[in-house]
Amino acid sequence: LGWGGYVHERTTRNGSSASAEGVTDFSLGAKIALSEQSGVVPQLSLIGEVAIPTGAEFSSDEPVPELKGIWAYEVTDQFGVAGNVNVAFPEEDAERYVEPAASLAAGLALTDSVGGYVEYFGFYPSGDAPDSTATHYLNGGFTWSVLADLQLDTLVGFGLNDAAEDLFCGFGFAYRR
């Protein structure tokens, strides 16, 4: 179960500004472990999910299926790298299009329960997308393992090109069962 949360967005272009705010869609999915790290082969997983149109301003009119290939590699007990390759199939104007995305992250354990990370993330919409401009982001943040199965996190980031949002931040949690 996933939820992107509440979004407040303010855009200023050519002297005029606009704002929008609202909740994002919920998503349902499943993660399948494909392999554990072995030698130079990273840990591999696959996530299949569907975003369900439950949001307000930041919502799709139709369900959006997505497939994510995830990898992680523990370099040392304190340092690791990870990433994913995603492909989503959003719909706009009754037409589905392909929206690939990818990320690369590095994380460092600061204490037994606190970690920090930095991540690059990009969206690379196909040529048939309504807006086929790629967007690139850099973000970083901290995680805090409150309990063995509960983690809190925070992040701040910014866009690396004109098509990306200038600044964003977020807070979240993950519960593993």
PDB file of C-alpha atoms in Angstrom:
ATOM      1  CA  LEU A   1       0.000   0.000   0.000  1.00  0.00           C
ATOM      2  CA  GLY A   2       1.495   3.315  -1.003  1.00  0.00           C
ATOM      3  CA  TRP A   3       0.514   6.961  -0.942  1.00  0.00           C
ATOM      4  CA  GLY A   4       2.463   9.947  -2.228  1.00  0.00           C
ATOM      5  CA  GLY A   5       0.763  12.212   0.310  1.00  0.00           C
ATOM      6  CA  TYR A   6      -0.442  15.772   0.178  1.00  0.00           C
ATOM      7  CA  VAL A   7       1.087  18.129  -2.400  1.00  0.00           C
ATOM      8  CA  HIS A   8       1.225  21.922  -2.397  1.00  0.00           C
ATOM      9  CA  GLU A   9       2.719  23.277  -5.610  1.00  0.00           C
ATOM     10  CA  ARG A  10       3.409  26.877  -6.562  1.00  0.00           C
ATOM     11  CA  THR A  11       4.644  27.715 -10.045  1.00  0.00           C
ATOM     12  CA  THR A  12       6.029  31.053 -11.172  1.00  0.00           C
ATOM     13  CA  ARG A  13       6.698  31.565 -14.882  1.00  0.00           C
ATOM     14  CA  ASN A  14       7.199  34.808 -16.789  1.00  0.00           C
ATOM     15  CA  GLY A  15       5.980  36.985 -13.926  1.00  0.00           C
ATOM     16  CA  SER A  16       2.748  35.095 -13.222  1.00  0.00           C
ATOM     17  CA  SER A  17       2.206  32.477 -10.559  1.00  0.00           C
ATOM     18  CA  ALA A  18      -0.240  29.648 -10.014  1.00  0.00           C
ATOM     19  CA  SER A  19      -0.735  27.180  -7.201  1.00  0.00           C
ATOM     20  CA  ALA A  20      -2.376  23.817  -6.765  1.00  0.00           C
ATOM     21  CA  GLU A  21      -2.769  21.528  -3.791  1.00  0.00           C
ATOM     22  CA  GLY A  22      -4.389  18.243  -2.971  1.00  0.00           C
ATOM     23  CA  VAL A  23      -3.881  14.590  -2.183  1.00  0.00           C
ATOM     24  CA  THR A  24      -2.253  12.089  -4.530  1.00  0.00           C
ATOM     25  CA  ASP A  25      -3.479   8.642  -5.546  1.00  0.00           C
ATOM     26  CA  PHE A  26      -3.109   5.514  -3.415  1.00  0.00           C
ATOM     27  CA  SER A  27      -1.361   2.526  -4.923  1.00  0.00           C
ATOM     28  CA  LEU A  28      -1.572  -1.210  -4.334  1.00  0.00           C
ATOM     29  CA  GLY A  29       1.250  -3.546  -5.187  1.00  0.00           C
ATOM     30  CA  ALA A  30       3.415  -6.500  -4.327  1.00  0.00           C
ATOM     31  CA  LYS A  31       7.174  -6.881  -4.031  1.00  0.00           C
ATOM     32  CA  ILE A  32       8.849 -10.149  -4.965  1.00  0.00           C
ATOM     33  CA  ALA A  33      12.434 -10.924  -3.950  1.00  0.00           C
ATOM     34  CA  LEU A  34      14.245 -12.433  -6.931  1.00  0.00           C
ATOM     35  CA  SER A  35      17.724 -12.968  -5.453  1.00  0.00           C
ATOM     36  CA  GLU A  36      19.961 -12.104  -2.518  1.00  0.00           C
ATOM     37  CA  GLN A  37      23.326 -10.397  -3.014  1.00  0.00           C
ATOM     38  CA  SER A  38      25.955 -12.972  -3.985  1.00  0.00           C
ATOM     39  CA  GLY A  39      29.491 -11.925  -4.931  1.00  0.00           C
ATOM     40  CA  VAL A  40      29.207  -9.129  -7.479  1.00  0.00           C
ATOM     41  CA  VAL A  41      25.518  -9.861  -8.189  1.00  0.00           C
ATOM     42  CA  PRO A  42      23.274  -7.382  -6.319  1.00  0.00           C
ATOM     43  CA  GLN A  43      20.075  -8.147  -4.433  1.00  0.00           C
ATOM     44  CA  LEU A  44      17.221  -8.045  -6.976  1.00  0.00           C
ATOM     45  CA  SER A  45      13.471  -7.475  -6.502  1.00  0.00           C
ATOM     46  CA  LEU A  46      10.455  -6.725  -8.635  1.00  0.00           C
ATOM     47  CA  ILE A  47       7.444  -4.571  -7.690  1.00  0.00           C
ATOM     48  CA  GLY A  48       4.184  -4.603  -9.600  1.00  0.00           C
ATOM     49  CA  GLU A  49       1.707  -1.922  -8.577  1.00  0.00           C
ATOM     50  CA  VAL A  50      -1.341   0.005  -9.699  1.00  0.00           C
ATOM     51  CA  ALA A  51      -2.090   3.617  -8.752  1.00  0.00           C
ATOM     52  CA  ILE A  52      -5.808   3.915  -8.079  1.00  0.00           C
ATOM     53  CA  PRO A  53      -7.517   7.255  -8.875  1.00  0.00           C
ATOM     54  CA  THR A  54      -8.312   8.319  -5.312  1.00  0.00           C
ATOM     55  CA  GLY A  55      -6.579  11.701  -5.189  1.00  0.00           C
ATOM     56  CA  ALA A  56      -7.839  15.179  -5.827  1.00  0.00           C
ATOM     57  CA  GLU A  57      -5.832  17.748  -7.810  1.00  0.00           C
ATOM     58  CA  PHE A  58      -2.906  15.333  -8.358  1.00  0.00           C
ATOM     59  CA  SER A  59      -4.813  12.293  -9.560  1.00  0.00           C
ATOM     60  CA  SER A  60      -5.103  10.241 -12.703  1.00  0.00           C
ATOM     61  CA  ASP A  61      -8.544   9.606 -14.169  1.00  0.00           C
ATOM     62  CA  GLU A  62      -7.710   5.928 -14.736  1.00  0.00           C
ATOM     63  CA  PRO A  63      -5.663   3.291 -12.873  1.00  0.00           C
ATOM     64  CA  VAL A  64      -1.945   3.521 -13.697  1.00  0.00           C
ATOM     65  CA  PRO A  65      -0.042   0.199 -13.792  1.00  0.00           C
ATOM     66  CA  GLU A  66       3.693   0.273 -13.059  1.00  0.00           C
ATOM     67  CA  LEU A  67       6.513  -2.263 -12.932  1.00  0.00           C
ATOM     68  CA  LYS A  68       9.722  -1.586 -10.967  1.00  0.00           C
ATOM     69  CA  GLY A  69      12.984  -3.509 -11.132  1.00  0.00           C
ATOM     70  CA  ILE A  70      15.002  -2.843  -7.976  1.00  0.00           C
ATOM     71  CA  TRP A  71      18.611  -3.645  -7.144  1.00  0.00           C
ATOM     72  CA  ALA A  72      20.744  -3.058  -4.052  1.00  0.00           C
ATOM     73  CA  TYR A  73      24.374  -3.783  -3.296  1.00  0.00           C
ATOM     74  CA  GLU A  74      25.935  -3.611   0.164  1.00  0.00           C
ATOM     75  CA  VAL A  75      29.528  -2.497  -0.435  1.00  0.00           C
ATOM     76  CA  THR A  76      30.426  -2.531   3.290  1.00  0.00           C
ATOM     77  CA  ASP A  77      28.432  -2.838   6.516  1.00  0.00           C
ATOM     78  CA  GLN A  78      28.147   0.978   6.504  1.00  0.00           C
ATOM     79  CA  PHE A  79      27.822   1.854   2.794  1.00  0.00           C
ATOM     80  CA  GLY A  80      25.586   0.647  -0.037  1.00  0.00           C
ATOM     81  CA  VAL A  81      24.325   1.589  -3.477  1.00  0.00           C
ATOM     82  CA  ALA A  82      20.919   0.911  -5.007  1.00  0.00           C
ATOM     83  CA  GLY A  83      18.700   1.861  -7.867  1.00  0.00           C
ATOM     84  CA  ASN A  84      15.650   1.014  -9.851  1.00  0.00           C
ATOM     85  CA  VAL A  85      14.320   0.986 -13.369  1.00  0.00           C
ATOM     86  CA  ASN A  86      10.596   1.673 -13.645  1.00  0.00           C
ATOM     87  CA  VAL A  87       8.066   1.679 -16.413  1.00  0.00           C
ATOM     88  CA  ALA A  88       4.598   3.170 -15.864  1.00  0.00           C
ATOM     89  CA  PHE A  89       1.655   3.320 -18.240  1.00  0.00           C
ATOM     90  CA  PRO A  90      -0.299   6.524 -17.475  1.00  0.00           C
ATOM     91  CA  GLU A  91      -3.254   7.693 -19.516  1.00  0.00           C
ATOM     92  CA  GLU A  92      -4.109  11.162 -20.744  1.00  0.00           C
ATOM     93  CA  ASP A  93      -6.872  12.130 -23.198  1.00  0.00           C
ATOM     94  CA  ALA A  94      -7.944   8.433 -23.366  1.00  0.00           C
ATOM     95  CA  GLU A  95      -4.487   7.405 -24.628  1.00  0.00           C
ATOM     96  CA  ARG A  96      -1.949   5.308 -22.693  1.00  0.00           C
ATOM     97  CA  TYR A  97       1.732   6.086 -23.050  1.00  0.00           C
ATOM     98  CA  VAL A  98       4.969   4.690 -21.660  1.00  0.00           C
ATOM     99  CA  GLU A  99       6.834   6.585 -18.935  1.00  0.00           C
ATOM    100  CA  PRO A 100      10.215   5.028 -18.034  1.00  0.00           C
ATOM    101  CA  ALA A 101      12.096   6.245 -14.961  1.00  0.00           C
ATOM    102  CA  ALA A 102      15.326   5.316 -13.199  1.00  0.00           C
ATOM    103  CA  SER A 103      17.243   6.127 -10.043  1.00  0.00           C
ATOM    104  CA  LEU A 104      20.679   5.680  -8.524  1.00  0.00           C
ATOM    105  CA  ALA A 105      21.298   6.142  -4.798  1.00  0.00           C
ATOM    106  CA  ALA A 106      24.116   5.831  -2.281  1.00  0.00           C
ATOM    107  CA  GLY A 107      23.459   5.346   1.423  1.00  0.00           C
ATOM    108  CA  LEU A 108      25.598   5.511   4.542  1.00  0.00           C
ATOM    109  CA  ALA A 109      24.806   4.171   8.022  1.00  0.00           C
ATOM    110  CA  LEU A 110      25.557   7.024  10.441  1.00  0.00           C
ATOM    111  CA  THR A 111      24.610   5.071  13.596  1.00  0.00           C
ATOM    112  CA  ASP A 112      22.899   1.737  14.240  1.00  0.00           C
ATOM    113  CA  SER A 113      19.495   3.349  13.651  1.00  0.00           C
ATOM    114  CA  VAL A 114      20.169   6.471  11.517  1.00  0.00           C
ATOM    115  CA  GLY A 115      21.243   6.575   7.892  1.00  0.00           C
ATOM    116  CA  GLY A 116      21.737   9.198   5.232  1.00  0.00           C
ATOM    117  CA  TYR A 117      21.440   8.989   1.466  1.00  0.00           C
ATOM    118  CA  VAL A 118      21.729  10.920  -1.764  1.00  0.00           C
ATOM    119  CA  GLU A 119      19.765   9.977  -4.899  1.00  0.00           C
ATOM    120  CA  TYR A 120      19.444  10.907  -8.564  1.00  0.00           C
ATOM    121  CA  PHE A 121      16.023  10.245 -10.138  1.00  0.00           C
ATOM    122  CA  GLY A 122      14.817  10.877 -13.663  1.00  0.00           C
ATOM    123  CA  PHE A 123      11.644  10.482 -15.727  1.00  0.00           C
ATOM    124  CA  TYR A 124      12.083   9.803 -19.441  1.00  0.00           C
ATOM    125  CA  PRO A 125       8.626   9.929 -21.092  1.00  0.00           C
ATOM    126  CA  SER A 126       8.204   8.314 -24.497  1.00  0.00           C
ATOM    127  CA  GLY A 127       7.680  10.407 -27.617  1.00  0.00           C
ATOM    128  CA  ASP A 128       3.931   9.716 -27.539  1.00  0.00           C
ATOM    129  CA  ALA A 129       3.561  11.206 -24.022  1.00  0.00           C
ATOM    130  CA  PRO A 130       1.587  14.475 -23.775  1.00  0.00           C
ATOM    131  CA  ASP A 131       4.743  16.120 -22.429  1.00  0.00           C
ATOM    132  CA  SER A 132       7.782  14.156 -23.586  1.00  0.00           C
ATOM    133  CA  THR A 133      10.292  16.364 -21.747  1.00  0.00           C
ATOM    134  CA  ALA A 134      12.609  14.402 -19.437  1.00  0.00           C
ATOM    135  CA  THR A 135      12.937  15.622 -15.847  1.00  0.00           C
ATOM    136  CA  HIS A 136      15.960  15.087 -13.600  1.00  0.00           C
ATOM    137  CA  TYR A 137      16.168  15.408  -9.799  1.00  0.00           C
ATOM    138  CA  LEU A 138      18.695  15.191  -6.984  1.00  0.00           C
ATOM    139  CA  ASN A 139      17.579  14.606  -3.416  1.00  0.00           C
ATOM    140  CA  GLY A 140      18.984  13.504  -0.103  1.00  0.00           C
ATOM    141  CA  GLY A 141      17.738  12.745   3.331  1.00  0.00           C
ATOM    142  CA  PHE A 142      17.829  10.688   6.479  1.00  0.00           C
ATOM    143  CA  THR A 143      16.202   7.505   7.691  1.00  0.00           C
ATOM    144  CA  TRP A 144      15.609   6.496  11.289  1.00  0.00           C
ATOM    145  CA  SER A 145      14.820   2.917  12.270  1.00  0.00           C
ATOM    146  CA  VAL A 146      12.505   3.476  15.229  1.00  0.00           C
ATOM    147  CA  LEU A 147      11.761  -0.260  15.614  1.00  0.00           C
ATOM    148  CA  ALA A 148      12.951  -3.354  13.758  1.00  0.00           C
ATOM    149  CA  ASP A 149      10.003  -3.025  11.320  1.00  0.00           C
ATOM    150  CA  LEU A 150       9.279   0.744  11.429  1.00  0.00           C
ATOM    151  CA  GLN A 151      11.329   3.431   9.687  1.00  0.00           C
ATOM    152  CA  LEU A 152      10.786   7.194   9.522  1.00  0.00           C
ATOM    153  CA  ASP A 153      12.361   9.252   6.756  1.00  0.00           C
ATOM    154  CA  THR A 154      12.774  12.801   5.522  1.00  0.00           C
ATOM    155  CA  LEU A 155      14.109  14.237   2.280  1.00  0.00           C
ATOM    156  CA  VAL A 156      14.763  17.466   0.437  1.00  0.00           C
ATOM    157  CA  GLY A 157      15.599  17.800  -3.229  1.00  0.00           C
ATOM    158  CA  PHE A 158      15.627  19.952  -6.317  1.00  0.00           C
ATOM    159  CA  GLY A 159      15.241  19.711 -10.060  1.00  0.00           C
ATOM    160  CA  LEU A 160      18.318  19.552 -12.249  1.00  0.00           C
ATOM    161  CA  ASN A 161      16.700  20.912 -15.418  1.00  0.00           C
ATOM    162  CA  ASP A 162      14.086  23.556 -16.276  1.00  0.00           C
ATOM    163  CA  ALA A 163      11.304  20.978 -16.713  1.00  0.00           C
ATOM    164  CA  ALA A 164      11.723  19.641 -13.151  1.00  0.00           C
ATOM    165  CA  GLU A 165      10.314  21.147  -9.951  1.00  0.00           C
ATOM    166  CA  ASP A 166      12.718  23.621  -8.353  1.00  0.00           C
ATOM    167  CA  LEU A 167      12.470  22.398  -4.762  1.00  0.00           C
ATOM    168  CA  PHE A 168      10.612  19.669  -2.884  1.00  0.00           C
ATOM    169  CA  CYS A 169      10.640  18.047   0.526  1.00  0.00           C
ATOM    170  CA  GLY A 170       8.929  15.137   2.141  1.00  0.00           C
ATOM    171  CA  PHE A 171       8.417  13.047   5.241  1.00  0.00           C
ATOM    172  CA  GLY A 172       7.333   9.469   5.413  1.00  0.00           C
ATOM    173  CA  PHE A 173       7.389   6.125   7.085  1.00  0.00           C
ATOM    174  CA  ALA A 174       7.723   2.497   6.074  1.00  0.00           C
ATOM    175  CA  TYR A 175       6.346  -0.467   7.975  1.00  0.00           C
ATOM    176  CA  ARG A 176       7.576  -3.921   7.059  1.00  0.00           C
ATOM    177  CA  ARG A 177       5.424  -6.902   7.842  1.00  0.00           C
TER     178      ARG A 177
END
